[in-house]
Structure formats: structure tokens, C-alpha cells
Amino acid sequence: EIVCLGFNPQSTVIATGSMDNTAKLWDVETGTEVCTLAGHTAEIVSLCFNTSGDTIVTGGFDHDARVWDARTGRCVRALEGHGAEVSSTVFNYAGDRVVSASIDRTCRLWDVGGGRCEFVWRGHSDEVLDACFDASGRRVASASADATARVYDASSGELAHVLEGHDGEISKVAFNPQGTRVMTASSDKTCKIWDSATGLCAQTLEGHTDEIFSCAFNYEGSYVITGSKDNTCRIWKA
């Protein structure tokens, strides 16, 4: 079973993560396998390419994240430290840092070059299901089953805001391209858009009739798309 997938930024390679404990890279033009990323000891549930497309990070249920050379399939770094399954892994735009979210209720910020954990962010009272950088890499947001999201300063490690207002777990969090808004998708059937400077809710998107599992801004940040268990997607003006 394939659990996660994604293109490299150049759209030449697709990565797939599987319950067979491996990820595979595929040539888009030919459909042939480029390489297999073998090293995790449990299913891979998250993956992300860096901006240049030559490195990929994976997160697994073995509690670890791993950084791989996307050209050779060689594991160049194991990011070890979480006490439970890793739910999300993502690079910053510069490609020198990774943030990982975990069922252990923490997020970790990693230096990719040295494999060092720079910060461990605690505070959520339930599983952390997603995390992301803003476009500048200066802030990180996390989403949790405790119905809150948190925004952190990636330079100092300080907590900037706790985003409270949802009535159910938050499964997805995203910054707009400008970094001025944070969006959260929740099992309470709503998405909320927050002012990233103040932490205040600027907009609540209501209309879905079941849990919302995914959300994304378009490239300009002017539109939002949401995906729900009600079998629909909705497009909204942000």
C-alpha cells in the first residue's frame, strides 16, 4: 500500500512511500524505477524533496526521519530522537533544515548538514499530525489532535502563538506564500485562516458536512482548496 507521494520541484521524478518500509523514486517520462530508499523498519508515511530536488526526507512509523541522496538512493542522515511514529517531515526552502512532527506530541527542528536536533517543541497535549515552514523558513507551524495549532520562531525556538478555536483535531496546517496567514483543517468540518502576526482568526471556512483532512493555498495565496470526508473539495477566496 502506497501511503504518500510527491513530485520533485523539477517534475522529473515522483517519490512514493509505502507500507513495505521503503520509498521508491520513479522517472516521470519513462515510468521506470530510479532507485529504492531502504532503511526504515516500519511504514513510510511522509516524504518531501528539497528545493533543488537532489535530496529527499522521509518519515516513518519506526520513529525516525531519514535524509536521502535522491540521485543514488543512499541514506545520508538518520534523524533519530522521536519517541513515537513520525507523522510529517518537510524541508525549508533553503534545504538546510527539516521539521518533523510526531505522535509523541512534539515537533523537532533538525540541521540537515550535521543531523543535529536544534529544538524540541513540546506543548501539544495530543499527537502532532502535521508541521510546515513558512516560505522564508523563519517560522514553523504545527497541527495537533488536541485541536490547536502552534507557531514557532525557527531562529530562537520560542513559541509565537497558540491558535485556538477548533472543536476537533487539526490534521493539516499551511502558510500562505506570503507568510501572512496560517490555515488549519479540522475534524470539526471547518478550516480556519489565522493572522500569522497576531495569532487571531481572520476567517472560518464553513460548508463541508464532514471532517476536513487537507487544505492548500494556490501559488498567489488568493485561493484555498479544501478536501473533506464528505467526498467533496471546495475552492474558497482567501
Short mmCIF file of C-alpha atoms in Angstrom, two decimals:
data_model
loop_
_atom_site.label_atom_id
_atom_site.label_comp_id
_atom_site.label_asym_id
_atom_site.label_seq_id
_atom_site.Cartn_x
_atom_site.Cartn_y
_atom_site.Cartn_z
CA GLU A 1 0.00 0.00 0.00
CA ILE A 2 1.38 3.40 -1.02
CA VAL A 3 0.80 5.92 1.76
CA CYS A 4 2.41 9.13 0.47
CA LEU A 5 3.84 10.52 -2.75
CA GLY A 6 5.20 13.70 -4.28
CA PHE A 7 6.98 15.23 -7.27
CA ASN A 8 10.42 16.76 -7.10
CA PRO A 9 10.28 20.52 -7.83
CA GLN A 10 11.56 19.92 -11.36
CA SER A 11 8.67 17.47 -12.06
CA THR A 12 11.11 14.87 -13.39
CA VAL A 13 10.85 12.37 -10.53
CA ILE A 14 7.99 11.04 -8.40
CA ALA A 15 8.63 9.61 -4.92
CA THR A 16 6.30 7.05 -3.33
CA GLY A 17 6.34 5.90 0.29
CA SER A 18 4.92 2.53 1.19
CA MET A 19 3.82 0.22 3.97
CA ASP A 20 6.59 -2.13 2.78
CA ASN A 21 9.04 0.13 4.70
CA THR A 22 10.60 1.59 1.54
CA ALA A 23 10.27 4.61 -0.68
CA LYS A 24 10.87 4.47 -4.42
CA LEU A 25 11.82 7.15 -6.92
CA TRP A 26 10.38 6.96 -10.43
CA ASP A 27 11.28 8.67 -13.70
CA VAL A 28 8.24 10.68 -14.81
CA GLU A 29 8.96 10.39 -18.54
CA THR A 30 9.53 6.63 -18.67
CA GLY A 31 7.76 5.36 -15.55
CA THR A 32 10.83 3.32 -14.65
CA GLU A 33 12.21 3.00 -11.13
CA VAL A 34 15.23 5.20 -10.44
CA CYS A 35 16.12 3.79 -7.02
CA THR A 36 14.74 2.31 -3.81
CA LEU A 37 15.22 4.02 -0.45
CA ALA A 38 15.66 1.14 2.00
CA GLY A 39 16.46 1.66 5.69
CA HIS A 40 13.25 2.32 7.58
CA THR A 41 11.97 -0.59 9.68
CA ALA A 42 8.30 0.41 9.52
CA GLU A 43 5.96 2.02 7.02
CA ILE A 44 6.84 5.38 5.47
CA VAL A 45 4.06 7.94 5.87
CA SER A 46 5.73 11.21 4.88
CA LEU A 47 8.20 12.41 2.26
CA CYS A 48 9.44 15.73 0.88
CA PHE A 49 12.05 16.81 -1.68
CA ASN A 50 14.30 19.78 -1.08
CA THR A 51 14.09 22.72 -3.49
CA SER A 52 16.87 21.53 -5.78
CA GLY A 53 15.39 18.03 -5.94
CA ASP A 54 18.64 16.23 -5.15
CA THR A 55 17.68 15.31 -1.57
CA ILE A 56 14.57 13.80 -0.04
CA VAL A 57 13.45 13.34 3.57
CA THR A 58 11.16 10.55 4.73
CA GLY A 59 9.31 9.95 7.99
CA GLY A 60 8.28 6.55 9.26
CA PHE A 61 6.42 4.64 11.92
CA ASP A 62 9.83 3.42 13.16
CA HIS A 63 10.06 6.81 15.00
CA ASP A 64 12.79 8.11 12.65
CA ALA A 65 13.20 10.53 9.77
CA ARG A 66 15.83 9.87 7.15
CA VAL A 67 17.56 12.11 4.60
CA TRP A 68 18.50 10.53 1.28
CA ASP A 69 20.51 11.39 -1.81
CA ALA A 70 17.81 11.36 -4.49
CA ARG A 71 20.36 10.64 -7.23
CA THR A 72 21.78 7.46 -5.69
CA GLY A 73 19.21 6.36 -3.09
CA ARG A 74 21.86 6.43 -0.38
CA CYS A 75 20.80 7.39 3.16
CA VAL A 76 22.97 10.33 4.17
CA ARG A 77 21.44 11.09 7.57
CA ALA A 78 19.20 9.37 10.14
CA LEU A 79 17.30 11.89 12.28
CA GLU A 80 16.68 9.95 15.48
CA GLY A 81 15.06 11.18 18.67
CA HIS A 82 11.28 10.96 18.47
CA GLY A 83 9.60 8.62 20.94
CA ALA A 84 6.80 7.53 18.62
CA GLU A 85 5.76 7.45 14.96
CA VAL A 86 6.79 10.38 12.75
CA SER A 87 3.72 11.83 11.06
CA SER A 88 5.21 14.63 8.95
CA THR A 89 8.60 15.69 7.55
CA VAL A 90 9.35 18.75 5.44
CA PHE A 91 12.34 20.81 4.26
CA ASN A 92 12.59 24.56 4.49
CA TYR A 93 13.08 26.41 1.21
CA ALA A 94 16.86 26.64 1.68
CA GLY A 95 17.04 22.87 2.19
CA ASP A 96 19.30 23.09 5.23
CA ARG A 97 16.67 22.32 7.87
CA VAL A 98 13.90 19.78 8.35
CA VAL A 99 10.95 19.90 10.71
CA SER A 100 9.40 16.64 11.86
CA ALA A 101 6.11 16.08 13.68
CA SER A 102 5.35 13.04 15.77
CA ILE A 103 2.71 11.07 17.59
CA ASP A 104 4.92 11.67 20.68
CA ARG A 105 3.29 15.15 20.88
CA THR A 106 6.44 17.01 19.81
CA CYS A 107 7.98 18.68 16.79
CA ARG A 108 11.71 18.68 16.17
CA LEU A 109 13.80 21.07 14.10
CA TRP A 110 16.88 19.47 12.54
CA ASP A 111 20.07 20.77 10.97
CA VAL A 112 20.34 18.64 7.84
CA GLY A 113 24.09 19.03 7.37
CA GLY A 114 25.05 17.74 10.79
CA GLY A 115 21.92 15.79 11.70
CA ARG A 116 21.68 17.76 14.94
CA CYS A 117 18.34 18.44 16.59
CA GLU A 118 18.20 22.20 17.16
CA PHE A 119 14.89 22.42 19.01
CA VAL A 120 12.33 20.07 20.51
CA TRP A 121 8.96 21.80 20.67
CA ARG A 122 6.69 20.49 23.41
CA GLY A 123 3.34 21.87 24.48
CA HIS A 124 0.74 19.96 22.49
CA SER A 125 -1.33 17.65 24.68
CA ASP A 126 -2.02 15.12 21.93
CA GLU A 127 -0.46 13.74 18.75
CA VAL A 128 1.15 16.23 16.37
CA LEU A 129 -0.20 15.39 12.92
CA ASP A 130 1.44 17.96 10.64
CA ALA A 131 4.09 20.68 10.54
CA CYS A 132 5.35 23.17 7.98
CA PHE A 133 7.71 26.10 7.39
CA ASP A 134 6.70 29.45 6.02
CA ALA A 135 8.36 30.42 2.73
CA SER A 136 11.13 32.34 4.48
CA GLY A 137 11.96 29.45 6.81
CA ARG A 138 11.76 31.79 9.79
CA ARG A 139 8.61 30.26 11.26
CA VAL A 140 7.23 26.77 11.80
CA ALA A 141 3.60 25.81 12.39
CA SER A 142 2.37 22.56 13.93
CA ALA A 143 -1.09 20.96 13.95
CA SER A 144 -2.33 18.59 16.62
CA ALA A 145 -5.10 16.24 17.62
CA ASP A 146 -5.51 18.50 20.68
CA ALA A 147 -7.48 20.90 18.39
CA THR A 148 -4.77 23.58 18.43
CA ALA A 149 -2.01 24.74 16.12
CA ARG A 150 1.18 26.42 17.25
CA VAL A 151 3.53 28.86 15.53
CA TYR A 152 7.21 28.93 16.49
CA ASP A 153 10.16 31.17 15.74
CA ALA A 154 12.63 28.90 13.91
CA SER A 155 15.61 31.07 14.90
CA SER A 156 15.05 31.36 18.64
CA GLY A 157 12.82 28.34 19.14
CA GLU A 158 10.30 30.49 21.01
CA LEU A 159 6.56 29.90 20.83
CA ALA A 160 4.94 32.80 18.97
CA HIS A 161 1.23 31.84 19.01
CA VAL A 162 -1.20 29.14 20.06
CA LEU A 163 -4.07 29.03 17.56
CA GLU A 164 -7.18 28.03 19.49
CA GLY A 165 -10.74 27.86 18.18
CA HIS A 166 -11.31 24.48 16.54
CA ASP A 167 -13.58 21.89 18.17
CA GLY A 168 -11.76 18.85 16.79
CA GLU A 169 -8.33 17.59 15.83
CA ILE A 170 -6.32 19.53 13.25
CA SER A 171 -4.81 17.26 10.62
CA LYS A 172 -3.26 19.82 8.27
CA VAL A 173 -1.57 23.20 8.57
CA ALA A 174 -0.20 25.50 5.84
CA PHE A 175 1.21 29.02 5.45
CA ASN A 176 0.19 31.17 2.51
CA PRO A 177 3.09 32.03 0.14
CA GLN A 178 3.45 35.48 1.70
CA GLY A 179 3.68 34.05 5.22
CA THR A 180 0.96 36.38 6.47
CA ARG A 181 -1.69 33.70 7.02
CA VAL A 182 -1.81 30.21 8.53
CA MET A 183 -4.56 27.79 7.52
CA THR A 184 -5.75 24.82 9.59
CA ALA A 185 -8.02 21.94 8.55
CA SER A 186 -10.03 20.21 11.24
CA SER A 187 -12.33 17.29 12.01
CA ASP A 188 -14.87 19.91 13.19
CA LYS A 189 -15.78 20.35 9.47
CA THR A 190 -14.14 23.77 9.19
CA CYS A 191 -10.92 25.37 8.03
CA LYS A 192 -9.67 28.48 9.76
CA ILE A 193 -7.32 31.14 8.41
CA TRP A 194 -5.24 32.92 11.03
CA ASP A 195 -3.21 36.12 11.03
CA SER A 196 0.35 34.86 11.50
CA ALA A 197 1.48 38.13 13.11
CA THR A 198 -1.20 38.25 15.81
CA GLY A 199 -2.42 34.65 16.07
CA LEU A 200 -6.02 35.81 15.67
CA CYS A 201 -8.56 34.00 13.49
CA ALA A 202 -9.25 36.06 10.37
CA GLN A 203 -11.68 33.73 8.58
CA THR A 204 -13.61 30.49 9.17
CA LEU A 205 -14.48 28.41 6.12
CA GLU A 206 -17.78 26.63 6.76
CA GLY A 207 -19.70 24.40 4.36
CA HIS A 208 -18.28 20.90 4.47
CA THR A 209 -20.51 18.31 6.13
CA ASP A 210 -17.74 16.06 7.46
CA GLU A 211 -14.12 16.14 8.60
CA ILE A 212 -11.59 18.14 6.56
CA PHE A 213 -8.30 16.34 6.06
CA SER A 214 -6.44 18.54 3.58
CA CYS A 215 -6.06 22.17 2.59
CA ALA A 216 -3.74 24.25 0.41
CA PHE A 217 -3.21 27.78 -0.85
CA ASN A 218 -2.67 28.46 -4.55
CA TYR A 219 0.64 29.97 -5.67
CA GLU A 220 -0.57 33.57 -5.25
CA GLY A 221 -2.28 32.88 -1.92
CA SER A 222 -5.56 34.25 -3.27
CA TYR A 223 -7.48 30.96 -3.28
CA VAL A 224 -7.77 27.98 -0.95
CA ILE A 225 -8.79 24.41 -1.70
CA THR A 226 -10.07 22.03 0.98
CA GLY A 227 -10.71 18.30 0.85
CA SER A 228 -13.20 16.55 3.11
CA LYS A 229 -14.50 13.17 4.18
CA ASP A 230 -17.84 14.35 2.73
CA ASN A 231 -16.42 13.37 -0.70
CA THR A 232 -16.08 16.95 -1.92
CA CYS A 233 -13.40 19.56 -2.46
CA ARG A 234 -14.25 23.23 -2.12
CA ILE A 235 -12.45 26.27 -3.53
CA TRP A 236 -12.58 29.46 -1.48
CA LYS A 237 -11.39 33.01 -1.87
CA ALA A 238 -8.76 33.60 0.81
#
